[in-house]
């Protein structure tokens, strides 16, 4: 989940690399570093612990020159955050940057030490630089040295290698973690994610697992690890580069909350329109057997995507009458899941690069399941491994904490459930129109919720010093409680838990006292009265109730300390409107507490290691 950039061209590399790393800082910010080869000097490296500003300050004092170079921003996996463990790692004339984990690094390290190599760090990455160095010193070209090295590595990795022995080229290689080539005019780029490239080019080439690229200013040559040439057309990226900047907001997170109406529209676009009586997708989701061939759906996901998948379960089971299981990707393949060719697997991942979800997909592929990727990222690893793709199309999301990708995943599940139910004959055109119509009002309704921001900010300041929060919901809004608690934990560092409201009395009620805020999601649905009863249990223990609702009854006003009102919509879409206030509440509590909103400690945007 580290950030990688590389450049070869006529311009000074250092500013381009530093700018690219700023676009990727959401991937890791424990340390950062650059390496260049200049006309008047060999390989030089600058590294600094902490955020990129520390590296930028170092470069002010000790500049780097050169028209070719590599850069890295780190999220620590092997070795603590310190300068010695920061990338690039150097061995003789060779420098390497790496994202991923080398699983056999202990054996490789012992082997290198037995041959009198001096290893200065605690990282798995350093062994790569020494293995490449051995090959180069033995007379191999840089491409052949990297090819020989990657064949020895076990695990997930993407690497970029620079050597002063061939100072006009970079060599990049990957398996299981993302790497993208940017194709320019007289210059070429390497990056672990697209935002780092958008200022310079929109023509990209995504490396597949087991592929290697030789990159110079004038050309890019791609081959397999076995040396077989690879020919694939480049792809044009349509994202607006402005979308990857803050656009006048204090934080990316707040900007991305404001972008949710647009993101919702883009997810709907081309699939349904006002007055539509059916949903259509860009590709066939089910293959030749159609949905009739599916007797079970398994959704694999992690983090907030796992929570949106729970909402998807409610939608699919109710409309399609197909049983749905939602699994944590990290646990799925370790319990011998009973899946087969009649199981449809939906892999949900904002980045499309989540390592645990990729591993779960491999288990599904081995058992013969058909796989759909539900992701925001075109040509991501998860998208490429799936048989069909369902893109959320909400543009780049830079803040580590997801917002617009979460609600557009809900909409993707909503559309999928309607589409599938119709094809199974369980939803007629009139019913489909009734189900779709509320979706077109959602963008305006989100704007209405955003209009209550000042009230939510006041609530955040009132309760922002609390040490614990409890979030409650029932039915399809229970996952919203989980999402609200997750958001608060991620960015404010306040301990928070989400529970089904009816489960509260089986344990969590012991935690409630007059210092604990209890956030309840209570729309006017068939469990409204039941949830009110749960709130009375909270009230009797002096819990401070913050209610999110579309229906303010006299009874609710009696028990709630604060009420955040949202518009009404179809009950299956209420999770969207009840989620928005919880995003704003977490955001303003984090701002009030002075935490790093966009880059919370210990987290990274795309978790590309298991």
Coordinates of C-alpha atoms in Angstrom, one line a residue:
X1 CA 0.0 0.0 0.0
X2 CA 3.0 2.2 -0.4
X3 CA 3.2 4.9 -3.1
X4 CA 5.5 4.5 -6.1
X5 CA 6.5 6.9 -8.8
X6 CA 9.2 6.9 -11.6
X7 CA 10.1 9.3 -14.3
X8 CA 12.3 9.2 -17.4
X9 CA 12.4 12.2 -19.8
X10 CA 13.9 15.6 -20.6
X11 CA 12.8 17.4 -17.5
X12 CA 14.3 17.5 -14.0
X13 CA 12.9 14.4 -12.3
X14 CA 12.9 15.6 -8.7
X15 CA 9.9 18.1 -8.9
X16 CA 7.9 15.6 -10.9
X17 CA 8.5 12.7 -8.5
X18 CA 7.7 14.9 -5.4
X19 CA 4.5 16.0 -7.0
X20 CA 3.6 12.5 -7.9
X21 CA 4.2 11.4 -4.3
X22 CA 1.9 14.1 -3.0
X23 CA -0.9 12.6 -5.2
X24 CA -0.1 9.2 -3.6
X25 CA 0.5 10.2 0.0
X26 CA -2.8 8.6 1.0
X27 CA -1.0 5.2 0.3
X28 CA 1.4 5.7 3.2
X29 CA 3.2 8.5 5.1
X30 CA 5.6 6.8 7.5
X31 CA 8.6 8.0 5.5
X32 CA 9.5 9.0 1.9
X33 CA 12.5 9.1 -0.4
X34 CA 13.8 9.8 -3.9
X35 CA 16.7 8.6 -6.0
X36 CA 18.0 10.1 -9.2
X37 CA 20.9 9.7 -11.6
X38 CA 22.3 13.0 -12.9
X39 CA 24.7 14.0 -15.7
X40 CA 27.4 15.0 -13.3
X41 CA 26.9 12.4 -10.6
X42 CA 25.9 8.8 -10.1
X43 CA 23.1 7.5 -8.1
X44 CA 22.0 9.8 -5.2
X45 CA 19.3 9.3 -2.6
X46 CA 17.4 11.5 -0.2
X47 CA 15.1 10.0 2.5
X48 CA 13.2 11.4 5.4
X49 CA 10.9 10.0 8.2
X50 CA 7.4 11.2 8.4
X51 CA 5.3 13.0 5.9
X52 CA 6.4 14.4 2.5
X53 CA 6.9 17.9 3.9
X54 CA 9.9 16.5 5.7
X55 CA 11.4 15.2 2.5
X56 CA 10.6 18.4 0.7
X57 CA 12.5 20.4 3.4
X58 CA 15.5 18.0 3.0
X59 CA 15.5 18.6 -0.7
X60 CA 15.6 22.3 -0.2
X61 CA 18.8 21.9 1.9
X62 CA 20.3 19.1 -0.3
X63 CA 18.8 19.2 -3.8
X64 CA 18.8 16.3 -6.3
X65 CA 19.4 16.7 -10.0
X66 CA 18.8 14.3 -12.9
X67 CA 16.3 13.6 -15.6
X68 CA 15.5 10.1 -14.4
X69 CA 14.5 9.0 -11.0
X70 CA 12.2 7.1 -8.6
X71 CA 10.2 8.1 -5.5
X72 CA 8.4 6.3 -2.7
X73 CA 6.1 7.1 0.2
X74 CA 5.9 4.3 2.8
X75 CA 3.3 2.5 4.9
X76 CA 5.4 0.3 7.2
X77 CA 5.0 -3.5 7.0
X78 CA 8.5 -4.8 7.6
X79 CA 10.5 -2.6 10.0
X80 CA 9.6 0.4 12.0
X81 CA 9.3 3.9 10.4
X82 CA 12.9 5.3 10.3
X83 CA 15.3 6.6 7.8
X84 CA 17.2 3.3 7.5
X85 CA 13.9 1.5 6.6
X86 CA 12.8 4.2 4.1
X87 CA 12.9 3.6 0.4
X88 CA 14.7 3.7 -2.0
X89 CA 17.0 1.0 -0.8
X90 CA 20.5 1.0 -2.4
X91 CA 23.0 -1.8 -3.0
X92 CA 26.1 -0.7 -5.0
X93 CA 24.9 1.0 -8.2
X94 CA 21.3 -0.2 -7.8
X95 CA 18.3 1.5 -6.1
X96 CA 14.9 -0.2 -5.6
X97 CA 11.5 1.0 -4.4
X98 CA 8.8 -1.6 -3.5
X99 CA 5.2 -2.0 -2.6
X100 CA 4.1 -5.3 -1.1
X101 CA 5.6 -8.1 1.0
X102 CA 8.4 -10.5 0.1
X103 CA 7.3 -13.6 2.0
X104 CA 10.6 -15.4 1.6
X105 CA 12.8 -12.5 2.6
X106 CA 14.2 -14.3 5.7
X107 CA 15.7 -17.0 3.6
X108 CA 16.9 -14.6 1.0
X109 CA 18.4 -12.3 3.7
X110 CA 20.3 -15.2 5.3
X111 CA 21.6 -16.2 1.9
X112 CA 22.9 -12.7 1.1
X113 CA 24.5 -12.4 4.5
X114 CA 26.3 -15.7 3.9
X115 CA 27.8 -14.1 0.8
X116 CA 29.0 -11.1 2.8
X117 CA 26.4 -8.6 1.8
X118 CA 25.9 -5.7 4.3
X119 CA 22.2 -5.1 5.0
X120 CA 21.5 -1.9 6.8
X121 CA 17.7 -2.0 7.3
X122 CA 15.0 -4.2 8.8
X123 CA 13.0 -4.3 5.6
X124 CA 12.2 -7.1 3.1
X125 CA 12.8 -4.6 0.3
X126 CA 16.5 -4.3 0.8
X127 CA 17.1 -7.9 -0.2
X128 CA 15.7 -7.1 -3.7
X129 CA 18.3 -4.4 -4.2
X130 CA 21.1 -6.7 -3.3
X131 CA 19.8 -9.5 -5.5
X132 CA 19.7 -7.2 -8.5
X133 CA 23.1 -5.8 -7.6
X134 CA 24.6 -9.4 -7.8
X135 CA 23.2 -9.9 -11.2
X136 CA 24.4 -6.5 -12.5
X137 CA 27.9 -7.1 -11.2
X138 CA 27.9 -10.5 -12.9
X139 CA 27.4 -8.7 -16.2
X140 CA 23.6 -9.0 -16.7
X141 CA 21.7 -6.1 -18.2
X142 CA 19.4 -4.3 -15.8
X143 CA 16.3 -5.9 -17.4
X144 CA 17.8 -9.4 -17.2
X145 CA 19.0 -8.7 -13.6
X146 CA 15.4 -7.7 -12.5
X147 CA 13.9 -10.7 -14.4
X148 CA 16.3 -13.1 -12.6
X149 CA 15.5 -11.4 -9.3
X150 CA 11.7 -11.4 -9.4
X151 CA 11.6 -15.1 -10.2
X152 CA 13.1 -15.6 -6.8
X153 CA 10.6 -13.5 -4.9
X154 CA 7.6 -15.0 -3.2
X155 CA 4.6 -12.9 -2.2
X156 CA 3.1 -9.7 -3.5
X157 CA 5.2 -6.9 -4.9
X158 CA 5.5 -4.1 -7.4
X159 CA 9.1 -2.7 -7.8
X160 CA 10.9 -0.1 -9.8
X161 CA 14.6 -0.3 -10.2
X162 CA 17.2 2.4 -11.1
X163 CA 20.9 1.8 -11.7
X164 CA 23.8 4.1 -12.5
X165 CA 25.1 1.3 -14.8
X166 CA 22.3 2.0 -17.2
X167 CA 21.3 5.6 -16.3
X168 CA 18.8 6.1 -19.1
X169 CA 16.2 3.5 -18.0
X170 CA 13.9 2.2 -15.3
X171 CA 12.8 -1.4 -14.9
X172 CA 9.4 -2.0 -13.3
X173 CA 7.9 -5.4 -12.4
X174 CA 4.8 -6.5 -10.5
X175 CA 2.7 -9.3 -9.2
X176 CA -0.5 -8.9 -7.0
X177 CA 0.1 -5.2 -6.3
X178 CA -0.8 -2.4 -8.8
X179 CA 1.6 -0.7 -11.2
X180 CA 0.6 1.7 -14.0
X181 CA 2.8 3.1 -16.8
X182 CA 2.1 6.6 -18.1
X183 CA 2.9 7.2 -21.7
X184 CA 3.9 10.7 -22.6
X185 CA 5.5 12.6 -25.5
X186 CA 9.3 12.2 -25.2
X187 CA 8.9 11.1 -21.5
X188 CA 7.3 8.2 -19.7
X189 CA 6.2 7.5 -16.1
X190 CA 5.6 4.7 -13.6
X191 CA 3.2 4.9 -10.7
X192 CA 1.3 2.7 -8.2
X193 CA -1.9 4.7 -8.9
X194 CA -3.4 6.9 -11.6
X195 CA -3.6 10.2 -9.8
X196 CA 0.2 10.5 -9.9
X197 CA 0.0 10.5 -13.7
X198 CA -2.9 12.8 -14.5
X199 CA -0.9 16.1 -14.5
X200 CA 1.3 14.7 -17.3
X201 CA -0.6 12.2 -19.4
X202 CA -3.9 10.3 -19.7
X203 CA -2.5 7.4 -21.8
X204 CA -1.8 4.5 -19.5
X205 CA -0.8 0.9 -19.6
X206 CA -1.6 -1.3 -16.6
X207 CA 0.9 -4.0 -15.9
X208 CA -0.6 -7.5 -15.3
X209 CA 0.7 -9.9 -12.7
X210 CA 4.0 -11.5 -13.9
X211 CA 4.9 -8.6 -16.2
X212 CA 8.0 -6.4 -16.4
X213 CA 8.5 -3.1 -18.2
X214 CA 11.7 -1.3 -19.4
X215 CA 11.0 2.4 -19.4
X216 CA 13.1 5.1 -21.1
X217 CA 12.3 8.6 -22.1
X218 CA 11.5 7.5 -25.7
X219 CA 10.0 4.0 -25.3
X220 CA 8.3 1.5 -23.1
X221 CA 8.9 -2.2 -23.6
X222 CA 6.8 -4.8 -21.8
X223 CA 7.4 -8.5 -21.3
X224 CA 6.6 -11.4 -19.1
X225 CA 8.9 -12.5 -16.3
X226 CA 10.0 -15.2 -18.9
X227 CA 10.9 -12.6 -21.4
X228 CA 8.0 -13.0 -23.8
X229 CA 7.0 -9.6 -25.4
X230 CA 3.6 -8.2 -24.4
X231 CA 1.5 -6.2 -26.8
X232 CA -1.7 -4.5 -25.5
X233 CA -3.3 -1.1 -26.4
X234 CA -2.9 1.8 -24.0
X235 CA -6.0 3.1 -22.3
X236 CA -7.1 6.7 -22.0
X237 CA -8.1 7.9 -18.5
X238 CA -11.0 10.3 -18.5
X239 CA -10.7 11.6 -14.9
X240 CA -10.5 15.3 -14.5
X241 CA -7.1 16.1 -12.8
X242 CA -8.8 18.9 -10.8
X243 CA -10.9 16.1 -9.2
X244 CA -7.7 14.9 -7.5
X245 CA -7.2 18.3 -5.7
X246 CA -9.0 19.8 -2.7
X247 CA -10.9 22.3 -4.8
X248 CA -11.0 25.0 -2.1
X249 CA -12.0 22.7 0.8
X250 CA -9.8 22.3 3.9
X251 CA -9.6 18.5 3.5
X252 CA -10.1 16.0 0.7
X253 CA -12.6 14.2 2.9
X254 CA -14.9 17.2 3.1
X255 CA -14.6 17.8 -0.7
X256 CA -15.4 14.1 -1.4
X257 CA -18.5 14.3 0.9
X258 CA -19.7 17.3 -1.2
X259 CA -19.1 15.3 -4.4
X260 CA -21.5 12.5 -3.5
X261 CA -24.5 13.9 -5.4
X262 CA -22.4 14.0 -8.6
X263 CA -20.9 10.5 -7.9
X264 CA -24.4 9.1 -7.4
X265 CA -25.6 10.5 -10.8
X266 CA -22.5 9.1 -12.5
X267 CA -23.2 5.6 -11.1
X268 CA -26.8 5.8 -12.4
X269 CA -25.9 7.2 -15.7
X270 CA -26.5 4.9 -18.7
X271 CA -27.9 2.2 -16.5
X272 CA -31.3 3.8 -15.7
X273 CA -33.0 7.2 -16.4
X274 CA -36.0 8.9 -14.9
X275 CA -39.1 6.8 -15.9
X276 CA -36.9 3.7 -16.5
X277 CA -38.7 0.4 -16.1
X278 CA -35.5 -1.7 -16.2
X279 CA -31.7 -1.5 -15.4
X280 CA -29.1 -2.3 -18.0
X281 CA -25.4 -2.7 -17.6
X282 CA -22.4 -2.3 -19.9
X283 CA -21.6 -6.0 -19.8
X284 CA -23.3 -9.3 -19.2
X285 CA -23.0 -10.0 -15.5
X286 CA -24.1 -13.6 -15.4
X287 CA -22.6 -15.4 -18.4
X288 CA -24.4 -17.8 -20.6
X289 CA -26.4 -19.5 -17.8
X290 CA -28.0 -16.2 -16.7
X291 CA -29.0 -15.5 -13.1
X292 CA -31.1 -18.8 -13.2
X293 CA -27.7 -20.6 -12.9
X294 CA -27.0 -19.0 -9.6
X295 CA -28.3 -20.6 -6.4
X296 CA -26.2 -18.5 -4.0
X297 CA -24.3 -15.2 -3.8
X298 CA -21.1 -14.8 -1.8
X299 CA -19.8 -11.2 -1.3
X300 CA -16.1 -10.8 -0.3
X301 CA -14.9 -7.4 0.9
X302 CA -13.1 -5.6 3.6
X303 CA -13.5 -2.4 5.7
X304 CA -16.2 0.0 4.6
X305 CA -16.8 -2.2 1.5
X306 CA -17.7 -5.1 3.8
X307 CA -20.3 -2.8 5.4
X308 CA -21.8 -1.7 2.1
X309 CA -21.9 -5.4 1.2
X310 CA -24.2 -6.0 4.2
X311 CA -26.6 -3.5 2.8
X312 CA -26.3 -5.3 -0.6
X313 CA -27.3 -8.5 1.1
X314 CA -30.5 -7.0 2.3
X315 CA -31.3 -5.7 -1.2
X316 CA -30.4 -8.9 -3.1
X317 CA -32.2 -11.3 -0.7
X318 CA -35.4 -9.3 -0.6
X319 CA -35.7 -8.5 -4.3
X320 CA -34.1 -11.6 -5.8
X321 CA -34.9 -14.2 -3.1
X322 CA -31.3 -15.6 -3.5
X323 CA -29.4 -16.4 -0.3
X324 CA -26.4 -14.0 0.2
X325 CA -23.4 -14.5 2.4
X326 CA -21.1 -11.6 3.2
X327 CA -17.6 -12.6 4.1
X328 CA -14.5 -10.7 5.3
X329 CA -12.0 -11.3 2.5
X330 CA -9.2 -12.0 5.0
X331 CA -11.1 -14.9 6.6
X332 CA -12.8 -16.3 3.5
X333 CA -10.2 -18.7 2.1
X334 CA -9.1 -20.0 5.4
X335 CA -12.3 -21.8 6.3
X336 CA -12.9 -24.1 3.2
X337 CA -16.0 -22.2 2.1
X338 CA -18.7 -24.4 0.3
X339 CA -18.8 -22.7 -3.1
X340 CA -19.0 -24.1 -6.6
X341 CA -19.9 -23.2 -10.2
X342 CA -23.4 -22.2 -9.1
X343 CA -22.1 -19.7 -6.6
X344 CA -21.8 -16.1 -7.8
X345 CA -19.0 -14.2 -6.1
X346 CA -19.1 -10.4 -5.9
X347 CA -15.7 -8.9 -5.0
X348 CA -16.2 -5.4 -3.6
X349 CA -13.2 -3.0 -3.3
X350 CA -13.0 0.7 -3.8
X351 CA -9.4 0.5 -5.1
X352 CA -9.7 -2.8 -6.8
X353 CA -6.3 -3.7 -5.3
X354 CA -7.2 -5.1 -1.9
X355 CA -4.9 -8.1 -1.4
X356 CA -7.2 -10.1 0.9
X357 CA -10.1 -9.7 -1.6
X358 CA -7.8 -10.8 -4.5
X359 CA -6.8 -13.9 -2.5
X360 CA -10.5 -14.6 -1.9
X361 CA -11.2 -14.4 -5.6
X362 CA -8.4 -16.9 -6.3
X363 CA -10.3 -19.3 -4.0
X364 CA -13.5 -18.6 -5.9
X365 CA -11.8 -19.2 -9.3
X366 CA -10.4 -22.5 -8.1
X367 CA -13.9 -23.7 -7.1
X368 CA -15.4 -22.6 -10.5
X369 CA -17.5 -19.6 -9.3
X370 CA -18.4 -16.8 -11.6
X371 CA -17.0 -13.5 -10.3
X372 CA -18.2 -9.9 -10.6
X373 CA -15.9 -7.0 -9.5
X374 CA -17.7 -4.1 -7.9
X375 CA -15.0 -1.4 -7.8
X376 CA -14.3 2.2 -8.6
X377 CA -11.1 1.6 -10.5
X378 CA -11.0 0.6 -14.1
X379 CA -8.4 -2.0 -15.0
X380 CA -7.6 -2.6 -11.4
X381 CA -6.4 -6.1 -10.4
X382 CA -9.8 -7.1 -9.0
X383 CA -11.5 -5.9 -12.2
X384 CA -9.2 -7.8 -14.4
X385 CA -9.5 -11.0 -12.4
X386 CA -13.3 -11.0 -12.5
X387 CA -15.6 -12.3 -15.3
X388 CA -17.6 -9.1 -15.3
X389 CA -17.2 -5.6 -13.9
X390 CA -19.7 -3.2 -12.2
X391 CA -17.9 0.1 -11.8
X392 CA -19.1 2.8 -9.4
X393 CA -17.6 5.5 -11.6
X394 CA -17.2 8.1 -8.8
X395 CA -13.7 9.4 -9.8
X396 CA -10.6 9.5 -7.6
X397 CA -11.1 9.3 -3.9
X398 CA -8.0 10.7 -2.2
X399 CA -8.9 10.8 1.5
X400 CA -8.0 7.5 3.2
X401 CA -11.6 7.4 4.7
X402 CA -14.1 6.4 2.0
X403 CA -17.3 8.4 1.5
X404 CA -18.5 8.7 -2.1
X405 CA -17.3 5.2 -2.9
X406 CA -19.3 3.8 -0.1
X407 CA -22.6 5.3 -1.1
X408 CA -22.1 4.5 -4.8
X409 CA -21.4 0.9 -3.8
X410 CA -24.9 0.9 -2.2
X411 CA -26.3 2.2 -5.5
X412 CA -24.5 -0.4 -7.5
X413 CA -26.0 -3.1 -5.3
X414 CA -29.4 -1.4 -5.6
X415 CA -29.2 -1.5 -9.4
X416 CA -27.8 -5.0 -9.4
X417 CA -30.7 -6.3 -7.3
X418 CA -33.3 -4.7 -9.5
X419 CA -31.7 -6.0 -12.7
X420 CA -31.3 -9.5 -11.3
X421 CA -34.8 -9.6 -9.9
X422 CA -36.3 -8.6 -13.2
X423 CA -34.4 -11.2 -15.1
X424 CA -35.6 -13.8 -12.7
X425 CA -39.2 -12.7 -13.2
X426 CA -39.5 -11.6 -9.5
X427 CA -40.0 -7.9 -10.3
X428 CA -42.3 -6.6 -13.1
X429 CA -41.7 -3.4 -15.0
X430 CA -44.1 -1.3 -12.9
X431 CA -42.4 -2.5 -9.7
X432 CA -39.0 -1.8 -11.2
X433 CA -40.1 1.8 -12.1
X434 CA -41.3 2.3 -8.5
X435 CA -38.0 1.0 -7.1
X436 CA -35.9 3.2 -9.5
X437 CA -37.8 6.5 -9.2
X438 CA -36.5 7.4 -5.7
X439 CA -32.9 7.0 -6.8
X440 CA -33.1 10.0 -9.0
X441 CA -34.1 12.2 -6.1
X442 CA -31.2 11.1 -4.0
X443 CA -28.7 13.8 -5.2
X444 CA -31.0 16.6 -4.2
X445 CA -31.8 14.9 -0.9
X446 CA -28.0 14.6 -0.2
X447 CA -27.7 18.3 -0.8
X448 CA -30.5 18.9 1.7
X449 CA -28.6 16.8 4.3
X450 CA -25.4 18.8 3.6
X451 CA -27.4 21.9 4.4
X452 CA -27.7 20.8 8.0
X453 CA -23.9 20.9 8.4
X454 CA -23.8 23.7 10.9
X455 CA -26.2 21.8 13.2
X456 CA -24.0 18.7 12.9
X457 CA -20.8 20.8 13.5
X458 CA -22.4 22.1 16.7
X459 CA -23.2 18.6 17.8
X460 CA -19.7 17.5 17.0
X461 CA -18.2 20.2 19.3
X462 CA -20.7 19.4 22.1
X463 CA -19.8 15.7 22.1
X464 CA -16.3 15.7 20.6
X465 CA -14.5 15.1 23.9
X466 CA -16.2 11.8 24.6
X467 CA -14.0 8.8 25.0
X468 CA -16.6 6.3 23.6
X469 CA -19.6 6.3 21.2
X470 CA -22.2 3.7 20.6
X471 CA -24.1 3.5 17.2
X472 CA -27.4 1.6 16.9
X473 CA -29.6 0.7 14.0
X474 CA -32.0 -2.0 12.9
X475 CA -32.6 -3.9 9.7
X476 CA -31.0 -2.4 6.6
X477 CA -29.9 0.5 8.8
X478 CA -27.9 -1.6 11.2
X479 CA -24.9 -1.6 8.7
X480 CA -25.2 2.3 8.8
X481 CA -24.4 2.1 12.5
X482 CA -21.3 0.0 11.7
X483 CA -20.2 2.6 9.1
X484 CA -20.8 5.5 11.4
X485 CA -18.7 3.9 14.1
X486 CA -16.0 3.0 11.7
X487 CA -15.8 6.6 10.4
X488 CA -15.5 8.0 13.9
X489 CA -12.8 5.5 14.9
X490 CA -10.7 6.1 11.7
X491 CA -10.4 9.8 11.8
X492 CA -11.1 11.0 15.4
X493 CA -9.4 8.1 17.2
X494 CA -12.5 7.8 19.5
X495 CA -13.4 4.3 20.4
X496 CA -16.8 3.5 18.8
X497 CA -18.9 0.5 18.3
X498 CA -21.9 -0.2 16.0
X499 CA -24.6 -2.7 17.0
X500 CA -28.0 -3.9 16.0
X501 CA -30.3 -1.9 18.4
X502 CA -32.0 -5.1 19.5
X503 CA -28.7 -6.7 20.4
X504 CA -27.8 -3.8 22.8
X505 CA -29.3 -5.4 25.8
X506 CA -27.1 -8.5 25.3
X507 CA -24.0 -6.8 26.5
X508 CA -23.3 -3.3 25.2
X509 CA -25.9 -1.8 27.5
X510 CA -23.4 -2.4 30.3
X511 CA -21.3 0.4 28.8
X512 CA -24.0 3.1 28.8
X513 CA -23.7 5.9 31.3
X514 CA -24.2 9.7 31.3
X515 CA -20.9 10.3 29.5
X516 CA -21.6 8.1 26.5
X517 CA -23.2 9.5 23.3
X518 CA -25.4 7.0 21.6
X519 CA -26.1 7.6 17.9
X520 CA -29.2 5.9 16.7
X521 CA -30.4 5.5 13.1
X522 CA -34.1 5.5 13.3
X523 CA -36.0 6.1 10.0
X524 CA -39.8 5.7 9.8
X525 CA -40.0 2.1 8.8
X526 CA -41.5 -1.1 10.1
X527 CA -39.1 -1.3 13.1
X528 CA -39.4 2.4 14.1
X529 CA -41.4 1.5 17.3
X530 CA -39.0 -1.3 18.2
X531 CA -36.1 1.1 17.9
X532 CA -37.8 3.6 20.1
X533 CA -38.2 0.9 22.7
X534 CA -34.4 0.4 22.6
X535 CA -33.9 4.1 23.0
X536 CA -35.9 4.1 26.2
X537 CA -33.5 1.5 27.5
X538 CA -30.7 3.9 26.7
X539 CA -32.5 6.9 28.2
X540 CA -33.1 5.0 31.5
X541 CA -29.3 4.6 31.8
X542 CA -28.7 8.3 31.1
X543 CA -27.2 7.8 27.7
X544 CA -27.0 10.9 25.5
X545 CA -29.0 10.1 22.4
X546 CA -28.3 11.6 19.0
X547 CA -31.0 10.5 16.6
X548 CA -30.8 10.5 12.8
X549 CA -34.3 10.2 11.4
X550 CA -36.8 11.2 8.7
X551 CA -39.7 11.2 11.2
X552 CA -39.6 13.3 14.4
X553 CA -42.3 11.9 16.7
X554 CA -43.2 13.3 20.1
X555 CA -41.9 10.2 21.7
X556 CA -38.5 10.6 19.9
X557 CA -38.3 14.2 20.9
X558 CA -38.8 13.1 24.5
X559 CA -35.8 10.7 24.6
X560 CA -33.3 12.3 22.2
X561 CA -30.8 14.9 23.2
X562 CA -30.2 15.8 19.6
X563 CA -32.2 15.1 16.4
X564 CA -30.6 15.3 12.9
X565 CA -33.4 15.2 10.4
X566 CA -33.0 13.7 6.9
X567 CA -35.4 13.5 3.9
X568 CA -37.5 10.5 3.4
X569 CA -37.0 8.0 0.5
X570 CA -37.7 4.4 -0.2
X571 CA -36.7 2.3 2.8
X572 CA -34.1 0.4 0.7
X573 CA -32.3 3.7 0.0
X574 CA -32.6 5.2 3.5
X575 CA -29.0 4.0 4.3
X576 CA -27.7 6.5 1.9
X577 CA -29.4 9.5 3.5
X578 CA -28.7 8.3 7.1
X579 CA -25.0 7.8 6.3
X580 CA -24.3 11.4 5.2
X581 CA -24.9 12.9 8.7
X582 CA -22.6 10.3 10.2
X583 CA -19.8 11.3 7.7
X584 CA -20.2 14.9 8.7
X585 CA -20.3 14.1 12.4
X586 CA -17.1 12.1 12.2
X587 CA -15.5 14.8 10.1
X588 CA -16.3 17.7 12.4
X589 CA -15.4 15.7 15.5
X590 CA -12.0 15.0 13.9
X591 CA -11.5 18.6 13.0
X592 CA -12.4 19.7 16.5
X593 CA -10.0 17.2 18.0
X594 CA -7.2 18.3 15.6
X595 CA -6.5 14.9 14.1
X596 CA -5.1 14.3 10.6
X597 CA -8.4 14.0 8.7
X598 CA -7.2 12.8 5.3
X599 CA -4.3 10.7 6.5
X600 CA -5.3 9.1 9.9
X601 CA -2.5 7.4 11.7
X602 CA -1.7 3.7 10.9
X603 CA -4.1 3.7 7.9
X604 CA -3.6 3.7 4.1
X605 CA -6.0 4.0 1.3
X606 CA -5.4 0.8 -0.5
X607 CA -4.4 -2.3 1.5
X608 CA -2.3 -4.2 -0.9
X609 CA -0.8 -6.6 1.6
X610 CA -2.5 -9.5 3.4

